[in-house]
mmCIF file of C-alpha atoms and ligand atoms in Angstrom:
data_model
loop_
_atom_site.group_PDB
_atom_site.id
_atom_site.type_symbol
_atom_site.label_atom_id
_atom_site.label_comp_id
_atom_site.label_asym_id
_atom_site.label_seq_id
_atom_site.Cartn_x
_atom_site.Cartn_y
_atom_site.Cartn_z
ATOM 1 C CA UNK A 1 155.384 -55.704 163.791
ATOM 2 C CA UNK A 2 153.559 -58.272 162.092
ATOM 3 C CA UNK A 3 150.069 -59.030 164.347
ATOM 4 C CA UNK A 4 150.386 -62.473 165.415
ATOM 5 C CA UNK A 5 152.174 -65.796 165.548
ATOM 6 C CA UNK A 6 154.491 -66.625 163.607
ATOM 7 C CA UNK A 7 156.336 -63.282 164.992
ATOM 8 C CA UNK A 8 159.094 -61.927 162.825
ATOM 9 C CA UNK A 9 162.223 -60.158 164.240
ATOM 10 C CA UNK A 10 160.762 -56.245 164.084
ATOM 11 C CA UNK A 11 163.615 -53.841 162.192
ATOM 12 C CA UNK A 12 164.611 -50.888 163.833
ATOM 13 C CA UNK A 13 163.315 -47.623 162.596
ATOM 14 C CA UNK A 14 167.147 -46.265 162.443
ATOM 15 C CA UNK A 15 170.995 -47.124 161.395
ATOM 16 C CA UNK A 16 172.735 -49.082 164.267
ATOM 17 C CA UNK A 17 175.389 -46.174 164.769
ATOM 18 C CA UNK A 18 172.523 -43.547 164.603
ATOM 19 C CA UNK A 19 172.398 -42.992 168.231
ATOM 20 C CA UNK A 20 175.572 -42.669 168.995
ATOM 21 C CA UNK A 21 177.146 -41.639 171.333
ATOM 22 C CA UNK A 22 174.106 -41.871 173.637
ATOM 23 C CA UNK A 23 174.100 -45.629 172.580
ATOM 24 C CA UNK A 24 176.395 -47.267 170.536
ATOM 25 C CA UNK A 25 176.349 -49.488 167.079
ATOM 26 C CA UNK A 26 177.942 -52.102 169.384
ATOM 27 C CA UNK A 27 175.540 -51.907 171.904
ATOM 28 C CA UNK A 28 172.525 -52.197 169.269
ATOM 29 C CA UNK A 29 173.749 -54.876 167.365
ATOM 30 C CA UNK A 30 173.839 -57.137 170.330
ATOM 31 C CA UNK A 31 170.417 -55.560 171.735
ATOM 32 C CA UNK A 32 168.778 -56.212 168.814
ATOM 33 C CA UNK A 33 170.304 -58.930 166.701
ATOM 34 C CA UNK A 34 170.677 -61.122 169.262
ATOM 35 C CA UNK A 35 168.659 -60.339 172.342
ATOM 36 C CA UNK A 36 165.138 -59.724 170.604
ATOM 37 C CA UNK A 37 166.033 -62.360 168.100
ATOM 38 C CA UNK A 38 166.370 -64.634 171.019
ATOM 39 C CA UNK A 39 163.022 -63.624 172.657
ATOM 40 C CA UNK A 40 161.436 -63.721 169.133
ATOM 41 C CA UNK A 41 162.150 -67.223 168.441
ATOM 42 C CA UNK A 42 161.756 -68.306 172.150
ATOM 43 C CA UNK A 43 158.136 -66.969 171.959
ATOM 44 C CA UNK A 44 157.122 -68.652 168.462
ATOM 45 C CA UNK A 45 158.617 -71.542 170.041
ATOM 46 C CA UNK A 46 156.158 -71.463 172.888
ATOM 47 C CA UNK A 47 153.275 -70.822 170.783
ATOM 48 C CA UNK A 48 154.030 -73.572 168.655
ATOM 49 C CA UNK A 49 151.633 -75.801 170.625
ATOM 50 C CA UNK A 50 149.126 -73.118 171.727
ATOM 51 C CA UNK A 51 146.855 -73.001 168.474
ATOM 52 C CA UNK A 52 144.493 -71.164 170.189
ATOM 53 C CA UNK A 53 146.690 -68.193 170.830
ATOM 54 C CA UNK A 54 148.127 -68.278 167.139
ATOM 55 C CA UNK A 55 145.901 -65.536 166.182
ATOM 56 C CA UNK A 56 145.934 -63.458 168.734
ATOM 57 C CA UNK A 57 148.187 -59.865 169.002
ATOM 58 C CA UNK A 58 151.035 -60.013 171.187
ATOM 59 C CA UNK A 59 149.252 -57.241 173.114
ATOM 60 C CA UNK A 60 145.913 -59.611 173.794
ATOM 61 C CA UNK A 61 148.081 -62.286 174.868
ATOM 62 C CA UNK A 62 150.091 -60.529 177.569
ATOM 63 C CA UNK A 63 147.008 -58.596 178.631
ATOM 64 C CA UNK A 64 145.093 -62.007 179.092
ATOM 65 C CA UNK A 65 147.943 -64.305 180.635
ATOM 66 C CA UNK A 66 144.962 -66.194 182.782
ATOM 67 C CA UNK A 67 143.961 -67.504 179.339
ATOM 68 C CA UNK A 68 147.483 -69.045 178.536
ATOM 69 C CA UNK A 69 147.572 -72.507 179.192
ATOM 70 C CA UNK A 70 149.855 -72.986 182.725
ATOM 71 C CA UNK A 71 152.980 -75.141 181.085
ATOM 72 C CA UNK A 72 153.827 -72.325 178.678
ATOM 73 C CA UNK A 73 152.646 -69.302 180.834
ATOM 74 C CA UNK A 74 156.151 -68.530 182.197
ATOM 75 C CA UNK A 75 157.643 -68.874 178.624
ATOM 76 C CA UNK A 76 154.875 -66.471 177.161
ATOM 77 C CA UNK A 77 155.660 -64.022 179.995
ATOM 78 C CA UNK A 78 159.359 -64.038 179.606
ATOM 79 C CA UNK A 79 159.690 -64.100 175.816
ATOM 80 C CA UNK A 80 156.132 -62.537 174.728
ATOM 81 C CA UNK A 81 157.215 -59.680 177.274
ATOM 82 C CA UNK A 82 160.857 -59.704 175.880
ATOM 83 C CA UNK A 83 159.529 -59.253 172.458
ATOM 84 C CA UNK A 84 156.728 -56.669 173.423
ATOM 85 C CA UNK A 85 158.773 -54.422 175.673
ATOM 86 C CA UNK A 86 162.281 -54.320 173.383
ATOM 87 C CA UNK A 87 159.993 -53.302 170.156
ATOM 88 C CA UNK A 88 158.380 -50.992 172.204
ATOM 89 C CA UNK A 89 161.593 -49.340 173.581
ATOM 90 C CA UNK A 90 163.326 -49.745 170.084
ATOM 91 C CA UNK A 91 160.451 -47.873 168.621
ATOM 92 C CA UNK A 92 160.564 -44.591 170.618
ATOM 93 C CA UNK A 93 163.984 -43.698 169.936
ATOM 94 C CA UNK A 94 165.694 -41.457 167.332
ATOM 95 C CA UNK A 95 168.647 -39.309 166.298
ATOM 96 C CA UNK A 96 170.516 -37.787 169.218
ATOM 97 C CA UNK A 97 168.363 -34.698 170.445
ATOM 98 C CA UNK A 98 166.202 -34.335 167.674
ATOM 99 C CA UNK A 99 162.711 -34.010 169.367
ATOM 100 C CA UNK A 100 160.944 -31.550 171.360
ATOM 101 C CA UNK A 101 157.683 -32.762 173.396
ATOM 102 C CA UNK A 102 154.620 -32.244 171.466
ATOM 103 C CA UNK A 103 151.914 -29.904 173.299
ATOM 104 C CA UNK A 104 149.464 -32.043 174.322
ATOM 105 C CA UNK A 105 151.751 -34.342 176.168
ATOM 106 C CA UNK A 106 153.678 -31.938 177.677
ATOM 107 C CA UNK A 107 150.131 -30.379 178.699
ATOM 108 C CA UNK A 108 149.313 -34.057 180.152
ATOM 109 C CA UNK A 109 152.777 -34.442 181.841
ATOM 110 C CA UNK A 110 152.589 -30.652 183.352
ATOM 111 C CA UNK A 111 149.202 -31.760 184.922
ATOM 112 C CA UNK A 112 150.405 -34.965 186.219
ATOM 113 C CA UNK A 113 153.865 -34.383 187.510
ATOM 114 C CA UNK A 114 153.929 -30.468 187.868
ATOM 115 C CA UNK A 115 156.637 -30.086 185.218
ATOM 116 C CA UNK A 116 158.180 -31.881 182.469
ATOM 117 C CA UNK A 117 161.517 -31.782 184.525
ATOM 118 C CA UNK A 118 159.866 -33.206 187.550
ATOM 119 C CA UNK A 119 158.350 -35.923 185.400
ATOM 120 C CA UNK A 120 161.809 -36.703 183.866
ATOM 121 C CA UNK A 121 163.085 -36.688 187.259
ATOM 122 C CA UNK A 122 160.899 -39.192 188.695
ATOM 123 C CA UNK A 123 161.221 -41.587 185.759
ATOM 124 C CA UNK A 124 165.115 -41.179 186.269
ATOM 125 C CA UNK A 125 164.855 -42.180 190.067
ATOM 126 C CA UNK A 126 162.249 -45.282 189.191
ATOM 127 C CA UNK A 127 164.920 -46.434 186.463
ATOM 128 C CA UNK A 128 167.899 -45.813 188.845
ATOM 129 C CA UNK A 129 166.638 -47.567 191.807
ATOM 130 C CA UNK A 130 164.553 -50.393 189.846
ATOM 131 C CA UNK A 131 166.834 -53.158 191.837
ATOM 132 C CA UNK A 132 167.852 -55.907 189.204
ATOM 133 C CA UNK A 133 167.097 -56.449 185.853
ATOM 134 C CA UNK A 134 163.809 -54.874 184.423
ATOM 135 C CA UNK A 135 162.292 -51.614 183.102
ATOM 136 C CA UNK A 136 160.791 -48.333 184.026
ATOM 137 C CA UNK A 137 157.516 -46.872 182.400
ATOM 138 C CA UNK A 138 155.491 -44.138 181.955
ATOM 139 C CA UNK A 139 151.914 -45.484 181.812
ATOM 140 C CA UNK A 140 148.362 -44.173 181.126
ATOM 141 C CA UNK A 141 145.952 -45.636 184.420
ATOM 142 C CA UNK A 142 142.080 -46.666 183.785
ATOM 143 C CA UNK A 143 141.221 -42.843 185.426
ATOM 144 C CA UNK A 144 143.297 -41.360 182.643
ATOM 145 C CA UNK A 145 146.001 -40.121 184.925
ATOM 146 C CA UNK A 146 149.822 -40.803 184.027
ATOM 147 C CA UNK A 147 152.133 -42.903 186.091
ATOM 148 C CA UNK A 148 155.382 -43.961 186.540
ATOM 149 C CA UNK A 149 156.124 -47.665 187.274
ATOM 150 C CA UNK A 150 158.554 -50.332 186.746
ATOM 151 C CA UNK A 151 158.350 -54.125 186.079
ATOM 152 C CA UNK A 152 160.945 -56.669 186.943
ATOM 153 C CA UNK A 153 162.293 -59.202 183.956
ATOM 154 C CA UNK A 154 160.370 -59.230 181.150
ATOM 155 C CA UNK A 155 156.900 -58.338 182.589
ATOM 156 C CA UNK A 156 154.784 -55.671 180.822
ATOM 157 C CA UNK A 157 152.467 -53.363 182.472
ATOM 158 C CA UNK A 158 149.912 -54.664 180.462
ATOM 159 C CA UNK A 159 148.780 -57.531 182.882
ATOM 160 C CA UNK A 160 147.470 -54.560 185.293
ATOM 161 C CA UNK A 161 145.812 -52.596 182.606
ATOM 162 C CA UNK A 162 147.965 -50.372 182.305
ATOM 163 C CA UNK A 163 148.537 -48.299 178.699
ATOM 164 C CA UNK A 164 152.160 -48.170 178.345
ATOM 165 C CA UNK A 165 153.505 -44.995 176.566
ATOM 166 C CA UNK A 166 157.189 -44.925 177.135
ATOM 167 C CA UNK A 167 159.855 -47.421 178.341
ATOM 168 C CA UNK A 168 163.478 -47.797 179.359
ATOM 169 C CA UNK A 169 165.529 -50.974 179.463
ATOM 170 C CA UNK A 170 167.215 -51.302 182.494
ATOM 171 C CA UNK A 171 168.994 -54.923 182.208
ATOM 172 C CA UNK A 172 172.365 -54.350 182.310
ATOM 173 C CA UNK A 173 172.967 -55.935 178.282
ATOM 174 C CA UNK A 174 171.279 -52.505 177.331
ATOM 175 C CA UNK A 175 173.687 -50.144 178.310
ATOM 176 C CA UNK A 176 176.816 -52.313 180.465
ATOM 177 C CA UNK A 177 179.330 -52.125 176.957
ATOM 178 C CA UNK A 178 178.625 -48.428 176.706
ATOM 179 C CA UNK A 179 178.607 -47.319 180.187
ATOM 180 C CA UNK A 180 179.630 -50.406 182.537
ATOM 181 C CA UNK A 181 177.648 -49.989 185.814
ATOM 182 C CA UNK A 182 177.072 -46.296 185.478
ATOM 183 C CA UNK A 183 173.313 -46.591 185.013
ATOM 184 C CA UNK A 184 172.326 -43.113 185.926
ATOM 185 C CA UNK A 185 174.623 -41.511 182.714
ATOM 186 C CA UNK A 186 172.808 -44.445 180.744
ATOM 187 C CA UNK A 187 169.335 -43.077 181.739
ATOM 188 C CA UNK A 188 170.408 -39.142 181.297
ATOM 189 C CA UNK A 189 171.534 -40.124 177.573
ATOM 190 C CA UNK A 190 168.252 -42.431 176.945
ATOM 191 C CA UNK A 191 166.406 -39.524 177.598
ATOM 192 C CA UNK A 192 167.947 -37.225 174.965
ATOM 193 C CA UNK A 193 166.846 -39.799 172.399
ATOM 194 C CA UNK A 194 163.469 -40.317 173.111
ATOM 195 C CA UNK A 195 160.830 -39.968 169.954
ATOM 196 C CA UNK A 196 158.409 -38.113 171.933
ATOM 197 C CA UNK A 197 156.197 -37.788 168.911
ATOM 198 C CA UNK A 198 155.977 -41.375 169.097
ATOM 199 C CA UNK A 199 154.926 -41.265 172.659
ATOM 200 C CA UNK A 200 152.500 -38.446 172.281
ATOM 201 C CA UNK A 201 150.935 -40.978 169.256
ATOM 202 C CA UNK A 202 150.128 -43.725 171.993
ATOM 203 C CA UNK A 203 148.210 -41.682 174.344
HETATM 204 MN MN1 MN3 B 1 166.983 -55.824 176.908
#
């Protein structure tokens, strides 16, 4: 993604049909070309009249929401978060079932959750039980430990000084065309297409 205003629509690293059958071409077309584009345009609109923020990265802006003028803070939270979260989500997806977890991340997951399976089980539970629209995250806390958290709507863990490593979108638009109300099946299939190299590099 370009580093500051005006933000451009971040292209996907894969073809629309490449994540099938886990995520369909149709879902990706809507999710990327309509939803992410909308957030990107609305973020730029909100930043139009805030020249003091235009040179800053999205990561900086979302980590420093208190410095954002009050009249555009909600728009930045919703649309800046919408851009950040979706780019972060799409970036760590890859062709179905191709990736293994790099050793350093595997050890870190084992150290914090007991085992990779235990981590996946807790991650799934958080994603499944988050009420309404939002995101489940694997984050690195300030004490260097890994945690699983969820955020509502388009909020990000950045405002709580947490370093995001992995996220799953649990808004219905992320899975409804493919799974209808079966969020659990979507999560199980999402886990199969995580690009663990990308996640490990975020550590
Ligand atoms: Mn979404």
